[in-house]
Structure formats: C-alpha cells, structure tokens
PDB file of C-alpha atoms in Angstrom:
ATOM      1  CA  MET A   1      -3.137 157.560 343.657  1.00 73.00           C
ATOM      2  CA  GLU A   2      -5.308 154.230 344.820  1.00 83.00           C
ATOM      3  CA  PHE A   3      -7.047 151.408 342.798  1.00 85.00           C
ATOM      4  CA  ARG A   4      -9.385 152.041 344.035  1.00 83.00           C
ATOM      5  CA  GLN A   5      -9.723 155.711 342.686  1.00 84.00           C
ATOM      6  CA  LEU A   6      -9.192 154.710 339.999  1.00 81.00           C
ATOM      7  CA  SER A   7     -12.188 152.824 339.384  1.00 86.00           C
ATOM      8  CA  TYR A   8     -14.488 155.313 340.936  1.00 83.00           C
ATOM      9  CA  PHE A   9     -12.971 158.267 337.834  1.00 82.00           C
ATOM     10  CA  VAL A  10     -13.425 155.460 335.350  1.00 85.00           C
ATOM     11  CA  ALA A  11     -16.777 155.128 336.020  1.00 87.00           C
ATOM     12  CA  VAL A  12     -17.704 158.478 336.860  1.00 84.00           C
ATOM     13  CA  VAL A  13     -16.063 158.688 332.277  1.00 84.00           C
ATOM     14  CA  GLU A  14     -17.760 155.973 331.695  1.00 86.00           C
ATOM     15  CA  THR A  15     -21.924 156.876 332.733  1.00 85.00           C
ATOM     16  CA  GLY A  16     -21.111 161.038 332.479  1.00 81.00           C
ATOM     17  CA  SER A  17     -21.667 162.279 336.057  1.00 84.00           C
ATOM     18  CA  ILE A  18     -21.362 161.898 339.739  1.00 85.00           C
ATOM     19  CA  SER A  19     -24.521 161.114 340.202  1.00 84.00           C
ATOM     20  CA  ALA A  20     -24.063 157.475 337.788  1.00 86.00           C
ATOM     21  CA  ALA A  21     -21.547 156.626 338.939  1.00 82.00           C
ATOM     22  CA  SER A  22     -22.452 156.121 342.687  1.00 87.00           C
ATOM     23  CA  ARG A  23     -24.855 154.027 341.408  1.00 88.00           C
ATOM     24  CA  ARG A  24     -23.008 151.584 339.800  1.00 88.00           C
ATOM     25  CA  VAL A  25     -19.895 151.937 342.666  1.00 86.00           C
ATOM     26  CA  HIS A  26     -22.129 152.176 344.783  1.00 89.00           C
ATOM     27  CA  ILE A  27     -21.056 154.904 347.261  1.00 88.00           C
ATOM     28  CA  ALA A  28     -23.009 158.769 347.735  1.00 90.00           C
ATOM     29  CA  GLN A  29     -22.377 161.057 345.537  1.00 87.00           C
ATOM     30  CA  PRO A  30     -20.432 162.851 348.271  1.00 89.00           C
ATOM     31  CA  ALA A  31     -18.457 160.347 349.510  1.00 89.00           C
ATOM     32  CA  LEU A  32     -16.819 159.588 345.440  1.00 85.00           C
ATOM     33  CA  THR A  33     -16.896 163.318 345.410  1.00 86.00           C
ATOM     34  CA  ARG A  34     -14.471 163.832 347.496  1.00 90.00           C
ATOM     35  CA  GLN A  35     -12.364 160.943 346.016  1.00 87.00           C
ATOM     36  CA  ILE A  36     -12.098 162.340 342.576  1.00 86.00           C
ATOM     37  CA  ARG A  37     -11.237 165.959 344.188  1.00 88.00           C
ATOM     38  CA  LEU A  38      -8.313 163.618 346.174  1.00 88.00           C
ATOM     39  CA  LEU A  39      -7.101 161.915 342.939  1.00 84.00           C
ATOM     40  CA  GLU A  40      -6.817 165.024 341.612  1.00 85.00           C
ATOM     41  CA  GLU A  41      -4.843 166.355 344.358  1.00 86.00           C
ATOM     42  CA  ASP A  42      -2.592 164.068 344.392  1.00 87.00           C
ATOM     43  CA  LEU A  43      -1.726 164.211 340.987  1.00 86.00           C
ATOM     44  CA  ASP A  44      -1.893 167.706 341.076  1.00 87.00           C
ATOM     45  CA  THR A  45      -3.364 168.323 338.375  1.00 88.00           C
ATOM     46  CA  ARG A  46      -7.503 169.000 336.434  1.00 88.00           C
ATOM     47  CA  LEU A  47      -8.934 165.934 335.184  1.00 86.00           C
ATOM     48  CA  PHE A  48     -12.703 167.754 334.460  1.00 88.00           C
ATOM     49  CA  ASP A  49     -14.216 170.855 333.117  1.00 83.00           C
ATOM     50  CA  ARG A  50     -16.327 171.096 335.513  1.00 81.00           C
ATOM     51  CA  HIS A  51     -19.791 172.934 334.379  1.00 76.00           C
ATOM     52  CA  ALA A  52     -23.081 173.388 334.652  1.00 69.00           C
ATOM     53  CA  ARG A  53     -24.209 171.137 332.465  1.00 70.00           C
ATOM     54  CA  GLY A  54     -21.794 167.790 333.735  1.00 69.00           C
ATOM     55  CA  MET A  55     -17.283 167.179 333.454  1.00 80.00           C
ATOM     56  CA  ARG A  56     -16.127 166.805 330.508  1.00 85.00           C
ATOM     57  CA  LEU A  57     -12.248 165.063 330.465  1.00 86.00           C
ATOM     58  CA  THR A  58      -9.364 167.735 330.483  1.00 87.00           C
ATOM     59  CA  VAL A  59      -6.758 167.043 328.078  1.00 88.00           C
ATOM     60  CA  ALA A  60      -4.399 165.046 331.584  1.00 88.00           C
ATOM     61  CA  GLY A  61      -7.896 163.266 332.417  1.00 84.00           C
ATOM     62  CA  GLN A  62      -7.984 161.785 328.884  1.00 87.00           C
ATOM     63  CA  ALA A  63      -4.260 160.909 329.170  1.00 89.00           C
ATOM     64  CA  LEU A  64      -5.305 159.104 333.347  1.00 87.00           C
ATOM     65  CA  PHE A  65      -9.043 157.149 331.485  1.00 87.00           C
ATOM     66  CA  GLU A  66      -6.854 155.582 329.184  1.00 86.00           C
ATOM     67  CA  GLU A  67      -3.800 154.766 331.462  1.00 86.00           C
ATOM     68  CA  ALA A  68      -6.995 153.802 334.040  1.00 85.00           C
ATOM     69  CA  GLN A  69      -8.160 151.452 331.677  1.00 85.00           C
ATOM     70  CA  GLN A  70      -4.866 149.350 331.305  1.00 86.00           C
ATOM     71  CA  LEU A  71      -4.420 149.783 334.830  1.00 86.00           C
ATOM     72  CA  LEU A  72      -7.871 148.740 336.610  1.00 79.00           C
ATOM     73  CA  ASP A  73      -7.462 145.428 333.419  1.00 78.00           C
ATOM     74  CA  ALA A  74      -3.806 144.380 334.252  1.00 78.00           C
ATOM     75  CA  ARG A  75      -4.755 144.236 338.319  1.00 77.00           C
ATOM     76  CA  THR A  76      -7.641 142.022 337.744  1.00 73.00           C
ATOM     77  CA  GLN A  77      -4.832 140.334 334.998  1.00 73.00           C
ATOM     78  CA  ILE A  78      -3.174 139.472 338.754  1.00 73.00           C
ATOM     79  CA  ARG A  79      -5.173 138.653 341.275  1.00 72.00           C
ATOM     80  CA  ALA A  80      -7.070 136.431 337.907  1.00 61.00           C
ATOM     81  CA  ARG A  81      -2.999 134.278 338.132  1.00 65.00           C
ATOM     82  CA  LEU A  82      -2.015 134.561 340.966  1.00 65.00           C
ATOM     83  CA  THR A  83      -5.824 132.732 342.282  1.00 59.00           C
ATOM     84  CA  ALA A  84      -5.162 130.036 339.517  1.00 54.00           C
ATOM     85  CA  LEU A  85      -1.575 129.823 341.013  1.00 63.00           C
ATOM     86  CA  GLY A  86      -2.703 129.266 343.558  1.00 64.00           C
ATOM     87  CA  SER A  87      -5.568 126.903 343.627  1.00 56.00           C
ATOM     88  CA  GLY A  88      -3.222 124.914 341.058  1.00 62.00           C
ATOM     89  CA  LEU A  89      -4.960 125.408 338.078  1.00 66.00           C
ATOM     90  CA  THR A  90      -2.048 127.560 336.362  1.00 68.00           C
ATOM     91  CA  GLY A  91       1.760 126.717 337.173  1.00 81.00           C
ATOM     92  CA  LYS A  92       3.227 122.920 336.253  1.00 87.00           C
ATOM     93  CA  VAL A  93       4.644 119.019 338.274  1.00 89.00           C
ATOM     94  CA  SER A  94       7.195 117.533 337.369  1.00 91.00           C
ATOM     95  CA  LEU A  95       6.878 113.753 337.551  1.00 92.00           C
ATOM     96  CA  GLY A  96       9.816 111.532 337.709  1.00 93.00           C
ATOM     97  CA  VAL A  97       7.622 107.473 335.727  1.00 92.00           C
ATOM     98  CA  THR A  98       9.690 104.175 335.929  1.00 86.00           C
ATOM     99  CA  VAL A  99      10.193 103.089 332.258  1.00 79.00           C
ATOM    100  CA  THR A 100       8.624 100.645 332.664  1.00 80.00           C
ATOM    101  CA  HIS A 101       5.297 102.361 333.794  1.00 83.00           C
ATOM    102  CA  LEU A 102       4.776 104.604 331.199  1.00 79.00           C
ATOM    103  CA  TRP A 103       1.796 102.640 329.699  1.00 78.00           C
ATOM    104  CA  VAL A 104       0.018 100.905 332.742  1.00 81.00           C
ATOM    105  CA  PRO A 105      -3.472 101.835 332.601  1.00 82.00           C
ATOM    106  CA  GLN A 106      -2.917 103.120 335.581  1.00 82.00           C
ATOM    107  CA  VAL A 107      -0.456 105.744 335.013  1.00 87.00           C
ATOM    108  CA  ALA A 108      -1.601 106.251 331.991  1.00 86.00           C
ATOM    109  CA  GLY A 109      -4.934 106.765 333.711  1.00 88.00           C
ATOM    110  CA  LEU A 110      -4.122 109.561 335.622  1.00 88.00           C
ATOM    111  CA  LEU A 111      -1.922 112.509 333.475  1.00 88.00           C
ATOM    112  CA  SER A 112      -5.796 111.963 331.640  1.00 89.00           C
ATOM    113  CA  ARG A 113      -7.543 112.449 334.539  1.00 90.00           C
ATOM    114  CA  TYR A 114      -5.224 115.666 335.591  1.00 89.00           C
ATOM    115  CA  ARG A 115      -4.741 116.960 331.930  1.00 88.00           C
ATOM    116  CA  ASP A 116      -8.346 117.194 331.689  1.00 89.00           C
ATOM    117  CA  ARG A 117      -8.959 118.217 335.192  1.00 89.00           C
ATOM    118  CA  TYR A 118      -6.089 121.008 335.288  1.00 89.00           C
ATOM    119  CA  PRO A 119      -5.780 121.672 331.242  1.00 88.00           C
ATOM    120  CA  GLN A 120      -3.655 124.936 331.945  1.00 85.00           C
ATOM    121  CA  VAL A 121      -1.299 123.486 334.211  1.00 86.00           C
ATOM    122  CA  ALA A 122       2.996 122.179 333.096  1.00 84.00           C
ATOM    123  CA  PHE A 123       3.278 118.098 332.850  1.00 84.00           C
ATOM    124  CA  GLU A 124       6.689 116.924 332.800  1.00 87.00           C
ATOM    125  CA  VAL A 125       6.455 113.787 332.450  1.00 89.00           C
ATOM    126  CA  PHE A 126      10.239 112.082 332.684  1.00 90.00           C
ATOM    127  CA  PRO A 127      10.906 108.546 331.839  1.00 89.00           C
ATOM    128  CA  LEU A 128      13.221 107.906 335.153  1.00 89.00           C
ATOM    129  CA  LEU A 129      13.807 104.126 336.909  1.00 87.00           C
ATOM    130  CA  SER A 130      13.538 103.912 340.751  1.00 87.00           C
ATOM    131  CA  GLY A 131      17.536 105.629 342.191  1.00 86.00           C
ATOM    132  CA  PRO A 132      17.031 107.869 340.035  1.00 89.00           C
ATOM    133  CA  GLN A 133      14.294 108.791 340.728  1.00 91.00           C
ATOM    134  CA  LEU A 134      14.396 108.774 344.790  1.00 89.00           C
ATOM    135  CA  GLU A 135      18.071 110.631 343.943  1.00 90.00           C
ATOM    136  CA  ARG A 136      16.085 113.401 342.310  1.00 92.00           C
ATOM    137  CA  LEU A 137      12.982 113.667 344.519  1.00 92.00           C
ATOM    138  CA  ARG A 138      15.169 113.603 348.002  1.00 89.00           C
ATOM    139  CA  GLU A 139      16.575 116.658 346.418  1.00 89.00           C
ATOM    140  CA  GLY A 140      14.019 118.812 344.698  1.00 89.00           C
ATOM    141  CA  SER A 141      13.898 119.438 340.785  1.00 91.00           C
ATOM    142  CA  LEU A 142      11.250 116.958 340.912  1.00 94.00           C
ATOM    143  CA  ASP A 143       7.799 117.083 342.733  1.00 93.00           C
ATOM    144  CA  ALA A 144       6.719 113.141 342.505  1.00 94.00           C
ATOM    145  CA  GLY A 145       7.542 110.166 341.289  1.00 93.00           C
ATOM    146  CA  VAL A 146       5.971 106.385 340.197  1.00 92.00           C
ATOM    147  CA  LEU A 147       8.927 104.190 340.866  1.00 89.00           C
ATOM    148  CA  TYR A 148       9.191 101.268 343.761  1.00 86.00           C
ATOM    149  CA  LEU A 149      10.051 101.841 347.727  1.00 85.00           C
ATOM    150  CA  ASP A 150      10.353  99.360 350.732  1.00 76.00           C
ATOM    151  CA  GLU A 151       7.441  99.631 352.151  1.00 69.00           C
ATOM    152  CA  THR A 152       8.812 100.925 356.605  1.00 64.00           C
ATOM    153  CA  ASP A 153      11.645 102.615 355.629  1.00 67.00           C
ATOM    154  CA  TYR A 154      11.722 106.261 352.758  1.00 76.00           C
ATOM    155  CA  PRO A 155      13.590 109.302 354.839  1.00 82.00           C
ATOM    156  CA  GLY A 156      11.547 111.937 353.607  1.00 85.00           C
ATOM    157  CA  LEU A 157       9.411 111.358 351.432  1.00 90.00           C
ATOM    158  CA  GLU A 158       4.925 110.446 352.015  1.00 90.00           C
ATOM    159  CA  ALA A 159       3.640 108.051 348.955  1.00 90.00           C
ATOM    160  CA  ARG A 160       0.684 106.191 348.348  1.00 90.00           C
ATOM    161  CA  ARG A 161       0.308 102.625 347.312  1.00 89.00           C
ATOM    162  CA  LEU A 162      -0.816 103.096 343.017  1.00 87.00           C
ATOM    163  CA  GLN A 163      -0.814  99.861 341.891  1.00 84.00           C
ATOM    164  CA  ASN A 164      -0.159  96.448 343.236  1.00 86.00           C
ATOM    165  CA  ASP A 165       1.889  94.195 340.799  1.00 88.00           C
ATOM    166  CA  HIS A 166       3.508  91.230 340.012  1.00 92.00           C
ATOM    167  CA  LEU A 167       6.156  89.502 338.223  1.00 95.00           C
ATOM    168  CA  ILE A 168       6.135  87.809 334.661  1.00 95.00           C
ATOM    169  CA  LEU A 169       8.672  85.754 332.617  1.00 97.00           C
ATOM    170  CA  ALA A 170       9.736  86.823 328.733  1.00 96.00           C
ATOM    171  CA  VAL A 171      10.688  84.956 326.417  1.00 96.00           C
ATOM    172  CA  PRO A 172      11.521  85.098 322.558  1.00 96.00           C
ATOM    173  CA  GLU A 173       8.861  84.305 320.147  1.00 93.00           C
ATOM    174  CA  ARG A 174      10.592  82.495 318.795  1.00 92.00           C
ATOM    175  CA  SER A 175      11.906  80.219 321.736  1.00 92.00           C
ATOM    176  CA  ILE A 176      11.198  76.192 322.923  1.00 92.00           C
ATOM    177  CA  TRP A 177       9.297  77.809 326.167  1.00 92.00           C
ATOM    178  CA  ALA A 178       6.590  80.344 323.742  1.00 92.00           C
ATOM    179  CA  HIS A 179       6.090  76.967 322.460  1.00 90.00           C
ATOM    180  CA  THR A 180       6.453  75.635 325.560  1.00 92.00           C
ATOM    181  CA  PRO A 181       5.973  77.011 328.198  1.00 94.00           C
ATOM    182  CA  PRO A 182       7.235  76.158 331.771  1.00 95.00           C
ATOM    183  CA  GLN A 183       5.172  76.182 335.078  1.00 94.00           C
ATOM    184  CA  ARG A 184       8.158  76.840 337.326  1.00 95.00           C
ATOM    185  CA  LEU A 185      11.237  78.014 336.938  1.00 95.00           C
ATOM    186  CA  THR A 186      13.203  74.924 338.508  1.00 94.00           C
ATOM    187  CA  GLU A 187      12.821  74.048 335.006  1.00 94.00           C
ATOM    188  CA  LEU A 188      14.369  77.147 333.252  1.00 94.00           C
ATOM    189  CA  ALA A 189      17.524  76.512 335.552  1.00 89.00           C
ATOM    190  CA  GLY A 190      19.580  76.320 332.969  1.00 89.00           C
ATOM    191  CA  ALA A 191      18.608  78.986 331.185  1.00 94.00           C
ATOM    192  CA  ASP A 192      20.275  82.315 330.167  1.00 95.00           C
ATOM    193  CA  PHE A 193      18.627  84.877 331.739  1.00 96.00           C
ATOM    194  CA  VAL A 194      19.226  88.980 330.616  1.00 95.00           C
ATOM    195  CA  TRP A 195      18.949  90.704 334.126  1.00 94.00           C
ATOM    196  CA  GLY A 196      18.637  94.946 335.383  1.00 91.00           C
ATOM    197  CA  PHE A 197      21.557  96.282 337.470  1.00 90.00           C
ATOM    198  CA  ARG A 198      20.600  96.858 341.110  1.00 89.00           C
ATOM    199  CA  SER A 199      21.860 100.549 340.717  1.00 85.00           C
ATOM    200  CA  ALA A 200      18.735 100.767 338.851  1.00 83.00           C
ATOM    201  CA  SER A 201      15.924 100.038 341.256  1.00 84.00           C
ATOM    202  CA  PRO A 202      17.235  98.350 344.222  1.00 87.00           C
ATOM    203  CA  VAL A 203      14.396  97.767 346.121  1.00 85.00           C
ATOM    204  CA  TYR A 204      13.106  96.043 343.249  1.00 88.00           C
ATOM    205  CA  PHE A 205      15.802  93.799 342.923  1.00 91.00           C
ATOM    206  CA  ASP A 206      16.014  92.867 346.275  1.00 91.00           C
ATOM    207  CA  ARG A 207      12.409  92.113 347.014  1.00 90.00           C
ATOM    208  CA  MET A 208      12.808  90.024 344.091  1.00 92.00           C
ATOM    209  CA  GLN A 209      16.013  87.890 344.584  1.00 93.00           C
ATOM    210  CA  ALA A 210      14.974  87.193 347.942  1.00 93.00           C
ATOM    211  CA  HIS A 211      11.938  86.025 346.116  1.00 95.00           C
ATOM    212  CA  PHE A 212      13.951  83.954 344.803  1.00 95.00           C
ATOM    213  CA  GLN A 213      16.474  82.676 347.680  1.00 94.00           C
ATOM    214  CA  ARG A 214      12.539  81.776 349.434  1.00 94.00           C
ATOM    215  CA  LEU A 215      12.397  79.560 346.277  1.00 95.00           C
ATOM    216  CA  ASP A 216      15.557  78.635 345.961  1.00 94.00           C
ATOM    217  CA  PHE A 217      15.878  79.462 342.237  1.00 95.00           C
ATOM    218  CA  HIS A 218      19.332  81.430 341.224  1.00 94.00           C
ATOM    219  CA  PRO A 219      19.183  82.333 337.686  1.00 94.00           C
ATOM    220  CA  ARG A 220      21.876  82.238 335.197  1.00 93.00           C
ATOM    221  CA  VAL A 221      22.550  85.383 334.236  1.00 94.00           C
ATOM    222  CA  VAL A 222      24.033  85.952 331.133  1.00 93.00           C
ATOM    223  CA  GLN A 223      23.586  89.761 329.991  1.00 92.00           C
ATOM    224  CA  TYR A 224      22.918  92.676 331.085  1.00 93.00           C
ATOM    225  CA  GLY A 225      20.365  95.510 330.961  1.00 91.00           C
ATOM    226  CA  ALA A 226      20.346  99.183 331.790  1.00 87.00           C
ATOM    227  CA  ASP A 227      16.230  99.130 332.230  1.00 87.00           C
ATOM    228  CA  ASN A 228      13.887  96.882 331.396  1.00 86.00           C
ATOM    229  CA  ILE A 229      12.996  98.368 327.270  1.00 87.00           C
ATOM    230  CA  ALA A 230      16.503  97.758 326.982  1.00 90.00           C
ATOM    231  CA  ILE A 231      16.461  93.845 328.161  1.00 92.00           C
ATOM    232  CA  LEU A 232      13.408  93.618 326.293  1.00 92.00           C
ATOM    233  CA  SER A 233      15.206  94.103 323.107  1.00 93.00           C
ATOM    234  CA  MET A 234      17.629  91.440 324.646  1.00 94.00           C
ATOM    235  CA  VAL A 235      15.416  89.305 324.518  1.00 95.00           C
ATOM    236  CA  ALA A 236      13.862  89.727 321.889  1.00 94.00           C
ATOM    237  CA  ALA A 237      16.929  89.650 320.441  1.00 94.00           C
ATOM    238  CA  GLY A 238      17.276  85.954 321.405  1.00 93.00           C
ATOM    239  CA  LEU A 239      20.091  86.422 323.966  1.00 94.00           C
ATOM    240  CA  GLY A 240      18.134  85.624 326.379  1.00 94.00           C
ATOM    241  CA  ILE A 241      15.327  85.049 328.767  1.00 96.00           C
ATOM    242  CA  ALA A 242      14.324  87.904 331.123  1.00 96.00           C
ATOM    243  CA  ILE A 243      11.701  88.288 334.141  1.00 96.00           C
ATOM    244  CA  LEU A 244      10.461  91.340 334.841  1.00 93.00           C
ATOM    245  CA  PRO A 245       7.090  93.703 336.080  1.00 91.00           C
ATOM    246  CA  ALA A 246       4.373  92.700 334.653  1.00 90.00           C
ATOM    247  CA  ALA A 247       3.401  95.919 333.688  1.00 87.00           C
ATOM    248  CA  SER A 248       6.466  95.730 331.322  1.00 86.00           C
ATOM    249  CA  SER A 249       3.326  92.813 329.004  1.00 87.00           C
ATOM    250  CA  CYS A 250       1.397  96.614 328.600  1.00 81.00           C
ATOM    251  CA  HIS A 251       3.961  97.504 326.082  1.00 74.00           C
ATOM    252  CA  PRO A 252       4.091  95.310 324.057  1.00 73.00           C
ATOM    253  CA  MET A 253       7.565  95.123 321.288  1.00 81.00           C
ATOM    254  CA  PRO A 254       7.593  92.488 318.654  1.00 90.00           C
ATOM    255  CA  GLY A 255      10.085  88.995 318.870  1.00 93.00           C
ATOM    256  CA  ILE A 256       8.750  88.401 322.620  1.00 95.00           C
ATOM    257  CA  ARG A 257       6.340  85.763 325.057  1.00 95.00           C
ATOM    258  CA  PHE A 258       5.025  87.582 328.718  1.00 95.00           C
ATOM    259  CA  LEU A 259       4.169  84.205 330.345  1.00 96.00           C
ATOM    260  CA  ARG A 260       2.714  83.630 333.317  1.00 95.00           C
ATOM    261  CA  LEU A 261       4.076  81.216 336.805  1.00 96.00           C
ATOM    262  CA  PRO A 262       2.341  81.136 339.755  1.00 96.00           C
ATOM    263  CA  GLU A 263       6.120  81.237 341.484  1.00 96.00           C
ATOM    264  CA  LEU A 264       6.353  84.832 339.795  1.00 96.00           C
ATOM    265  CA  ASP A 265       2.233  85.906 340.696  1.00 95.00           C
ATOM    266  CA  ALA A 266       3.408  85.306 344.252  1.00 95.00           C
ATOM    267  CA  CYS A 267       6.342  88.039 343.880  1.00 93.00           C
ATOM    268  CA  SER A 268       4.677  91.262 344.974  1.00 89.00           C
ATOM    269  CA  MET A 269       5.775  93.859 343.292  1.00 88.00           C
ATOM    270  CA  PRO A 270       3.716  96.842 344.396  1.00 88.00           C
ATOM    271  CA  LEU A 271       4.476 100.238 342.322  1.00 88.00           C
ATOM    272  CA  TRP A 272       4.236 104.126 345.098  1.00 91.00           C
ATOM    273  CA  PHE A 273       3.212 107.233 343.854  1.00 92.00           C
ATOM    274  CA  ALA A 274       5.796 109.107 346.438  1.00 93.00           C
ATOM    275  CA  TRP A 275       7.149 113.149 347.730  1.00 94.00           C
ATOM    276  CA  ARG A 276       8.323 115.183 349.423  1.00 92.00           C
ATOM    277  CA  PRO A 277       6.207 116.026 352.395  1.00 92.00           C
ATOM    278  CA  ASP A 278       7.694 119.788 352.576  1.00 92.00           C
ATOM    279  CA  ASN A 279       7.364 120.818 348.700  1.00 91.00           C
ATOM    280  CA  HIS A 280       3.505 122.877 349.251  1.00 88.00           C
ATOM    281  CA  SER A 281       3.055 123.061 344.963  1.00 89.00           C
ATOM    282  CA  PRO A 282      -0.748 124.029 344.643  1.00 88.00           C
ATOM    283  CA  THR A 283      -0.737 121.853 342.024  1.00 89.00           C
ATOM    284  CA  LEU A 284       1.741 119.235 343.154  1.00 92.00           C
ATOM    285  CA  HIS A 285      -1.488 118.534 345.872  1.00 90.00           C
ATOM    286  CA  ASN A 286      -4.548 118.625 343.356  1.00 90.00           C
ATOM    287  CA  LEU A 287      -2.568 115.110 341.853  1.00 93.00           C
ATOM    288  CA  ILE A 288      -1.551 113.527 345.447  1.00 92.00           C
ATOM    289  CA  ALA A 289      -5.761 113.634 346.070  1.00 92.00           C
ATOM    290  CA  LEU A 290      -5.961 112.610 342.574  1.00 90.00           C
ATOM    291  CA  VAL A 291      -4.190 109.842 343.035  1.00 91.00           C
ATOM    292  CA  ASP A 292      -5.350 109.266 346.685  1.00 90.00           C
ATOM    293  CA  ALA A 293      -8.951 109.195 345.030  1.00 87.00           C
ATOM    294  CA  THR A 294      -7.803 106.085 343.161  1.00 78.00           C
ATOM    295  CA  ALA A 295      -4.913 104.237 344.838  1.00 65.00           C
ATOM    296  CA  PRO A 296      -5.593 100.948 346.540  1.00 59.00           C
ATOM    297  CA  GLY A 297      -3.913 101.921 350.077  1.00 49.00           C
ATOM    298  CA  ALA A 298      -1.415 104.502 351.689  1.00 44.00           C
ATOM    299  CA  VAL A 299       0.905 104.117 354.014  1.00 42.00           C
TER     300      VAL A 299
END
C-alpha cells in the first residue's frame, strides 16, 4: 500500500467515479482502475461494490477511507514540518550575550529582527560573560555568542564584528567626579576602583590592561565584582568608581553617572558574534545571515 494509491482511492470516493477521479489526479482511467485493483489485492479485501450505476464503498472501504484521510493529512503535516525545520522556519537557536550588552541597541535590534522574520523559532538567550560563552561554544552547548574575542586567535570558531565599543567611566552621582568630571586618567590616580575578574572575560580584561599600561595608568583597585552589573551596583552604593564598556550606559542605573574621557574613547572594545563552523543548524545560519546583513565587518 502506497500513499499514491491512497490518494487515488480518496479521489475516487470523493468524486464518486473513476472518470471524475482520473481528471482530478491527472492519470488515465485504465491506470487509475489498475491502481485501485492493486490496492485491493494488497489489502486482500474489496473496497468497492461495483454495479451498473457506479461504485459503492464496502464496510472495509469506508474504514479505509476514514483512515486514509488521516494518513494523508499526517503526511502533509510531516512534510510541512520537515520543510520548516530544514529551512530554519521552526526549531530553536541558543544565543549567549554578555550581561552588559543585553540592552545594547545593536543586540536588541538583532533579536527583534530575527523574531519578526522567524516567529516560530524558539529563541534561548543566556546572559553569560565572555569566558563562559567561549567554553559553551566550544563544547557545543551554545549555538552562538555575543562576546569579546581576540581578533586574531579564536580557534574552532568563526566570527563577525557586531559592534565597535570603547570604555567609559562610571562614578556615583554623589561623588565629586559627578560634579567635576575628570579630563584625564591621571586625575583618578588616588581614587578607589571597583574591578572585574580576568577569568570572566580574559580578552576584554587583557585589552583594557594593555591600554592602561600604554598610558602608564595604574588604578587602585579596592573592590571586585563578578560581572558589570555587580560592579555598577557597587559603584551606585558608593564603594568606588569603575571603568566599563560604554555599552553599560545603555542600561542606566539609579545613582550612577557615566562620563566619557578621550583616553577611554581611544580604547577599542569590539564586540563579536561567534559560532562553530561545524554547526549546520538552519536556524543558526538564518541568524548568521541577519548578522552579515548588518555587521560592520568580518575577520
């Protein structure tokens, strides 16, 4: 029994005759008659009572008609589902995003465009620092990441530059710096700084440290925060000041003033969209295509 034969059988039942059914399914009447005969032989039962005025379903034929409709509908649904999965119209995609960049317009815009274009895809977004993202990308438990990368060394990954960022100074609103902003980093030599751990984002940390070494600036670190949100919370509490990616100012926090300094503007902090090239998920590749359409550059 083949799906083709079932569709012929349903056509005969619905049209009421071999001649009408042959026109619907676009095959000659003798060929259609033969397919119905083969179906009856395969099932070892009569499906129609044939008489001079036409054909009438047997009890077995009526049962098959009901089952055949369900089978043909199920086949159509399966085909549509597999086609949607194969083209990335359905399924899921998992994305890691550094905590600081969850509210950045470029990232929020990317998520919004993807949702508008592929509304049936389940989006899983994980707020992760760059270090944990790299681990999950390499082990294959994350489809893509928005993170800091070394521009020349990210083995096992492909990447697109998503945003060009720089550094910014965050100070408590009630501090002297909020009312008399510094013009150079040397003015902050005696200030208490809140800092992050290198393990959270090694590339970001090393790039920032190298920039400060070139400027001969050595901040006095008295507090540490696990991520930029924690650091900002400590700044708001008056525990110190901090230097963070400028993207941090996209999500203003009460009690904090963000200040730009030319020396911090000069520190390039590019943000990258990265994935494993051996991940062939259609939903992922649709997301990559959106990134390619808007990203400022690729490496």
